[in-house]
Amino acid sequence: MKDDVSTNILNESVKYTIGVNIEGYGAKSVKESPEFDSRPNIQSAINSGAKEIYIPFGKTYEISVDKKTYEGKGTGIGIGIGFKLHDNLKIDGGGTIKAKSNAHGKFYHLMI
């Protein structure tokens, strides 16, 4: 029988070694939901503390622009896109994150 401390340590260990799929946090592809803003869902996946974020291959996700400036390492993806990242984060999968078409400013698409 495991005590609560051992269980918590195991849970934290697993959390920081296994990647997460952004769709598990509610992100929806443009094909699935054309007007959906996946920004908060992708940021939630990043905030989970996982070491790897998976962007499903062949899918495109649109995000709004938050126009925030973050300080420190890993402060964002492109100019104006501004995800708050954490150290040692790996983004993988072959999908695309792009700014919504009605957003204004200078943007870059992130193709994984």
JSON list of C-alpha atoms in Angstrom, two decimals:
[
{"chain": "A", "resi": 1, "resn": "MET", "atom": "CA", "xyz": [0.00, 0.00, 0.00]},
{"chain": "A", "resi": 2, "resn": "LYS", "atom": "CA", "xyz": [1.41, 3.37, -1.02]},
{"chain": "A", "resi": 3, "resn": "ASP", "atom": "CA", "xyz": [1.21, 6.36, 1.25]},
{"chain": "A", "resi": 4, "resn": "ASP", "atom": "CA", "xyz": [0.00, 9.75, -0.04]},
{"chain": "A", "resi": 5, "resn": "VAL", "atom": "CA", "xyz": [3.53, 11.20, -0.20]},
{"chain": "A", "resi": 6, "resn": "SER", "atom": "CA", "xyz": [4.79, 8.36, -2.41]},
{"chain": "A", "resi": 7, "resn": "THR", "atom": "CA", "xyz": [1.75, 8.64, -4.66]},
{"chain": "A", "resi": 8, "resn": "ASN", "atom": "CA", "xyz": [2.23, 12.41, -5.05]},
{"chain": "A", "resi": 9, "resn": "ILE", "atom": "CA", "xyz": [5.91, 11.98, -5.90]},
{"chain": "A", "resi": 10, "resn": "LEU", "atom": "CA", "xyz": [5.04, 9.32, -8.49]},
{"chain": "A", "resi": 11, "resn": "ASN", "atom": "CA", "xyz": [2.30, 11.51, -10.00]},
{"chain": "A", "resi": 12, "resn": "GLU", "atom": "CA", "xyz": [4.66, 14.51, -10.29]},
{"chain": "A", "resi": 13, "resn": "SER", "atom": "CA", "xyz": [7.37, 12.30, -11.80]},
{"chain": "A", "resi": 14, "resn": "VAL", "atom": "CA", "xyz": [5.00, 10.98, -14.48]},
{"chain": "A", "resi": 15, "resn": "LYS", "atom": "CA", "xyz": [3.65, 14.48, -15.17]},
{"chain": "A", "resi": 16, "resn": "TYR", "atom": "CA", "xyz": [7.11, 15.79, -16.02]},
{"chain": "A", "resi": 17, "resn": "THR", "atom": "CA", "xyz": [8.21, 12.91, -18.21]},
{"chain": "A", "resi": 18, "resn": "ILE", "atom": "CA", "xyz": [5.21, 12.31, -20.47]},
{"chain": "A", "resi": 19, "resn": "GLY", "atom": "CA", "xyz": [4.11, 14.58, -23.30]},
{"chain": "A", "resi": 20, "resn": "VAL", "atom": "CA", "xyz": [0.60, 15.88, -23.80]},
{"chain": "A", "resi": 21, "resn": "ASN", "atom": "CA", "xyz": [-1.53, 16.25, -26.91]},
{"chain": "A", "resi": 22, "resn": "ILE", "atom": "CA", "xyz": [-3.02, 19.76, -27.28]},
{"chain": "A", "resi": 23, "resn": "GLU", "atom": "CA", "xyz": [-6.34, 18.18, -28.26]},
{"chain": "A", "resi": 24, "resn": "GLY", "atom": "CA", "xyz": [-6.44, 16.62, -24.80]},
{"chain": "A", "resi": 25, "resn": "TYR", "atom": "CA", "xyz": [-6.65, 20.20, -23.52]},
{"chain": "A", "resi": 26, "resn": "GLY", "atom": "CA", "xyz": [-9.48, 21.13, -25.89]},
{"chain": "A", "resi": 27, "resn": "ALA", "atom": "CA", "xyz": [-7.61, 22.53, -28.92]},
{"chain": "A", "resi": 28, "resn": "LYS", "atom": "CA", "xyz": [-9.59, 22.07, -32.14]},
{"chain": "A", "resi": 29, "resn": "SER", "atom": "CA", "xyz": [-8.26, 22.04, -35.68]},
{"chain": "A", "resi": 30, "resn": "VAL", "atom": "CA", "xyz": [-9.47, 24.56, -38.27]},
{"chain": "A", "resi": 31, "resn": "LYS", "atom": "CA", "xyz": [-11.09, 21.69, -40.18]},
{"chain": "A", "resi": 32, "resn": "GLU", "atom": "CA", "xyz": [-12.97, 20.52, -37.08]},
{"chain": "A", "resi": 33, "resn": "SER", "atom": "CA", "xyz": [-14.03, 23.98, -35.88]},
{"chain": "A", "resi": 34, "resn": "PRO", "atom": "CA", "xyz": [-13.18, 26.86, -38.27]},
{"chain": "A", "resi": 35, "resn": "GLU", "atom": "CA", "xyz": [-13.78, 29.77, -35.87]},
{"chain": "A", "resi": 36, "resn": "PHE", "atom": "CA", "xyz": [-12.30, 28.19, -32.74]},
{"chain": "A", "resi": 37, "resn": "ASP", "atom": "CA", "xyz": [-9.44, 29.96, -30.93]},
{"chain": "A", "resi": 38, "resn": "SER", "atom": "CA", "xyz": [-7.07, 27.27, -29.63]},
{"chain": "A", "resi": 39, "resn": "ARG", "atom": "CA", "xyz": [-4.77, 29.75, -27.82]},
{"chain": "A", "resi": 40, "resn": "PRO", "atom": "CA", "xyz": [-6.05, 29.11, -24.26]},
{"chain": "A", "resi": 41, "resn": "ASN", "atom": "CA", "xyz": [-6.09, 25.34, -24.84]},
{"chain": "A", "resi": 42, "resn": "ILE", "atom": "CA", "xyz": [-2.52, 25.25, -26.13]},
{"chain": "A", "resi": 43, "resn": "GLN", "atom": "CA", "xyz": [-1.37, 27.48, -23.27]},
{"chain": "A", "resi": 44, "resn": "SER", "atom": "CA", "xyz": [-3.09, 25.11, -20.81]},
{"chain": "A", "resi": 45, "resn": "ALA", "atom": "CA", "xyz": [-1.19, 22.17, -22.32]},
{"chain": "A", "resi": 46, "resn": "ILE", "atom": "CA", "xyz": [2.06, 24.13, -21.90]},
{"chain": "A", "resi": 47, "resn": "ASN", "atom": "CA", "xyz": [1.10, 25.12, -18.34]},
{"chain": "A", "resi": 48, "resn": "SER", "atom": "CA", "xyz": [0.55, 21.45, -17.44]},
{"chain": "A", "resi": 49, "resn": "GLY", "atom": "CA", "xyz": [4.30, 21.22, -16.92]},
{"chain": "A", "resi": 50, "resn": "ALA", "atom": "CA", "xyz": [4.73, 18.40, -19.43]},
{"chain": "A", "resi": 51, "resn": "LYS", "atom": "CA", "xyz": [8.15, 18.18, -21.06]},
{"chain": "A", "resi": 52, "resn": "GLU", "atom": "CA", "xyz": [6.64, 17.63, -24.53]},
{"chain": "A", "resi": 53, "resn": "ILE", "atom": "CA", "xyz": [3.66, 19.19, -26.30]},
{"chain": "A", "resi": 54, "resn": "TYR", "atom": "CA", "xyz": [2.28, 17.27, -29.28]},
{"chain": "A", "resi": 55, "resn": "ILE", "atom": "CA", "xyz": [0.70, 19.14, -32.21]},
{"chain": "A", "resi": 56, "resn": "PRO", "atom": "CA", "xyz": [-1.08, 16.43, -34.26]},
{"chain": "A", "resi": 57, "resn": "PHE", "atom": "CA", "xyz": [0.43, 15.84, -37.70]},
{"chain": "A", "resi": 58, "resn": "GLY", "atom": "CA", "xyz": [-1.35, 17.39, -40.68]},
{"chain": "A", "resi": 59, "resn": "LYS", "atom": "CA", "xyz": [-3.69, 19.56, -38.60]},
{"chain": "A", "resi": 60, "resn": "THR", "atom": "CA", "xyz": [-3.80, 23.36, -38.36]},
{"chain": "A", "resi": 61, "resn": "TYR", "atom": "CA", "xyz": [-4.82, 25.26, -35.23]},
{"chain": "A", "resi": 62, "resn": "GLU", "atom": "CA", "xyz": [-5.66, 28.96, -35.25]},
{"chain": "A", "resi": 63, "resn": "ILE", "atom": "CA", "xyz": [-4.91, 31.21, -32.32]},
{"chain": "A", "resi": 64, "resn": "SER", "atom": "CA", "xyz": [-5.69, 34.79, -31.40]},
{"chain": "A", "resi": 65, "resn": "VAL", "atom": "CA", "xyz": [-2.90, 37.25, -30.67]},
{"chain": "A", "resi": 66, "resn": "ASP", "atom": "CA", "xyz": [-2.42, 38.23, -27.05]},
{"chain": "A", "resi": 67, "resn": "LYS", "atom": "CA", "xyz": [0.15, 41.01, -27.70]},
{"chain": "A", "resi": 68, "resn": "LYS", "atom": "CA", "xyz": [1.82, 40.27, -24.36]},
{"chain": "A", "resi": 69, "resn": "THR", "atom": "CA", "xyz": [5.54, 40.38, -23.74]},
{"chain": "A", "resi": 70, "resn": "TYR", "atom": "CA", "xyz": [6.89, 37.65, -21.50]},
{"chain": "A", "resi": 71, "resn": "GLU", "atom": "CA", "xyz": [10.22, 37.79, -19.69]},
{"chain": "A", "resi": 72, "resn": "GLY", "atom": "CA", "xyz": [12.74, 35.00, -19.27]},
{"chain": "A", "resi": 73, "resn": "LYS", "atom": "CA", "xyz": [13.73, 31.98, -21.31]},
{"chain": "A", "resi": 74, "resn": "GLY", "atom": "CA", "xyz": [11.31, 30.56, -23.83]},
{"chain": "A", "resi": 75, "resn": "THR", "atom": "CA", "xyz": [9.16, 33.64, -24.03]},
{"chain": "A", "resi": 76, "resn": "GLY", "atom": "CA", "xyz": [7.12, 32.94, -27.08]},
{"chain": "A", "resi": 77, "resn": "ILE", "atom": "CA", "xyz": [6.71, 31.72, -30.61]},
{"chain": "A", "resi": 78, "resn": "GLY", "atom": "CA", "xyz": [7.17, 34.43, -33.22]},
{"chain": "A", "resi": 79, "resn": "ILE", "atom": "CA", "xyz": [6.40, 38.11, -32.95]},
{"chain": "A", "resi": 80, "resn": "GLY", "atom": "CA", "xyz": [2.93, 38.81, -31.54]},
{"chain": "A", "resi": 81, "resn": "ILE", "atom": "CA", "xyz": [2.05, 35.17, -30.96]},
{"chain": "A", "resi": 82, "resn": "GLY", "atom": "CA", "xyz": [3.38, 35.15, -27.39]},
{"chain": "A", "resi": 83, "resn": "PHE", "atom": "CA", "xyz": [2.92, 31.79, -25.71]},
{"chain": "A", "resi": 84, "resn": "LYS", "atom": "CA", "xyz": [4.44, 31.63, -22.24]},
{"chain": "A", "resi": 85, "resn": "LEU", "atom": "CA", "xyz": [6.79, 28.65, -22.39]},
{"chain": "A", "resi": 86, "resn": "HIS", "atom": "CA", "xyz": [8.91, 26.85, -19.79]},
{"chain": "A", "resi": 87, "resn": "ASP", "atom": "CA", "xyz": [12.46, 25.49, -19.83]},
{"chain": "A", "resi": 88, "resn": "ASN", "atom": "CA", "xyz": [13.18, 22.25, -21.69]},
{"chain": "A", "resi": 89, "resn": "LEU", "atom": "CA", "xyz": [9.82, 22.18, -23.48]},
{"chain": "A", "resi": 90, "resn": "LYS", "atom": "CA", "xyz": [9.79, 20.14, -26.67]},
{"chain": "A", "resi": 91, "resn": "ILE", "atom": "CA", "xyz": [7.10, 20.85, -29.25]},
{"chain": "A", "resi": 92, "resn": "ASP", "atom": "CA", "xyz": [6.59, 18.00, -31.70]},
{"chain": "A", "resi": 93, "resn": "GLY", "atom": "CA", "xyz": [4.11, 16.38, -34.03]},
{"chain": "A", "resi": 94, "resn": "GLY", "atom": "CA", "xyz": [4.03, 17.94, -37.50]},
{"chain": "A", "resi": 95, "resn": "GLY", "atom": "CA", "xyz": [0.97, 20.17, -37.06]},
{"chain": "A", "resi": 96, "resn": "THR", "atom": "CA", "xyz": [0.69, 23.92, -37.66]},
{"chain": "A", "resi": 97, "resn": "ILE", "atom": "CA", "xyz": [-0.21, 26.78, -35.33]},
{"chain": "A", "resi": 98, "resn": "LYS", "atom": "CA", "xyz": [-1.13, 30.02, -37.08]},
{"chain": "A", "resi": 99, "resn": "ALA", "atom": "CA", "xyz": [-2.56, 33.40, -36.20]},
{"chain": "A", "resi": 100, "resn": "LYS", "atom": "CA", "xyz": [-6.27, 33.87, -36.92]},
{"chain": "A", "resi": 101, "resn": "SER", "atom": "CA", "xyz": [-6.90, 35.55, -40.28]},
{"chain": "A", "resi": 102, "resn": "ASN", "atom": "CA", "xyz": [-8.58, 38.58, -38.67]},
{"chain": "A", "resi": 103, "resn": "ALA", "atom": "CA", "xyz": [-5.57, 39.30, -36.44]},
{"chain": "A", "resi": 104, "resn": "HIS", "atom": "CA", "xyz": [-3.48, 42.33, -37.33]},
{"chain": "A", "resi": 105, "resn": "GLY", "atom": "CA", "xyz": [0.27, 42.72, -37.09]},
{"chain": "A", "resi": 106, "resn": "LYS", "atom": "CA", "xyz": [3.38, 40.79, -38.03]},
{"chain": "A", "resi": 107, "resn": "PHE", "atom": "CA", "xyz": [3.10, 37.05, -37.45]},
{"chain": "A", "resi": 108, "resn": "TYR", "atom": "CA", "xyz": [4.94, 33.85, -38.15]},
{"chain": "A", "resi": 109, "resn": "HIS", "atom": "CA", "xyz": [3.37, 30.42, -38.50]},
{"chain": "A", "resi": 110, "resn": "LEU", "atom": "CA", "xyz": [4.79, 27.71, -36.30]},
{"chain": "A", "resi": 111, "resn": "MET", "atom": "CA", "xyz": [5.11, 24.52, -38.29]},
{"chain": "A", "resi": 112, "resn": "ILE", "atom": "CA", "xyz": [6.26, 21.59, -36.19]}
]
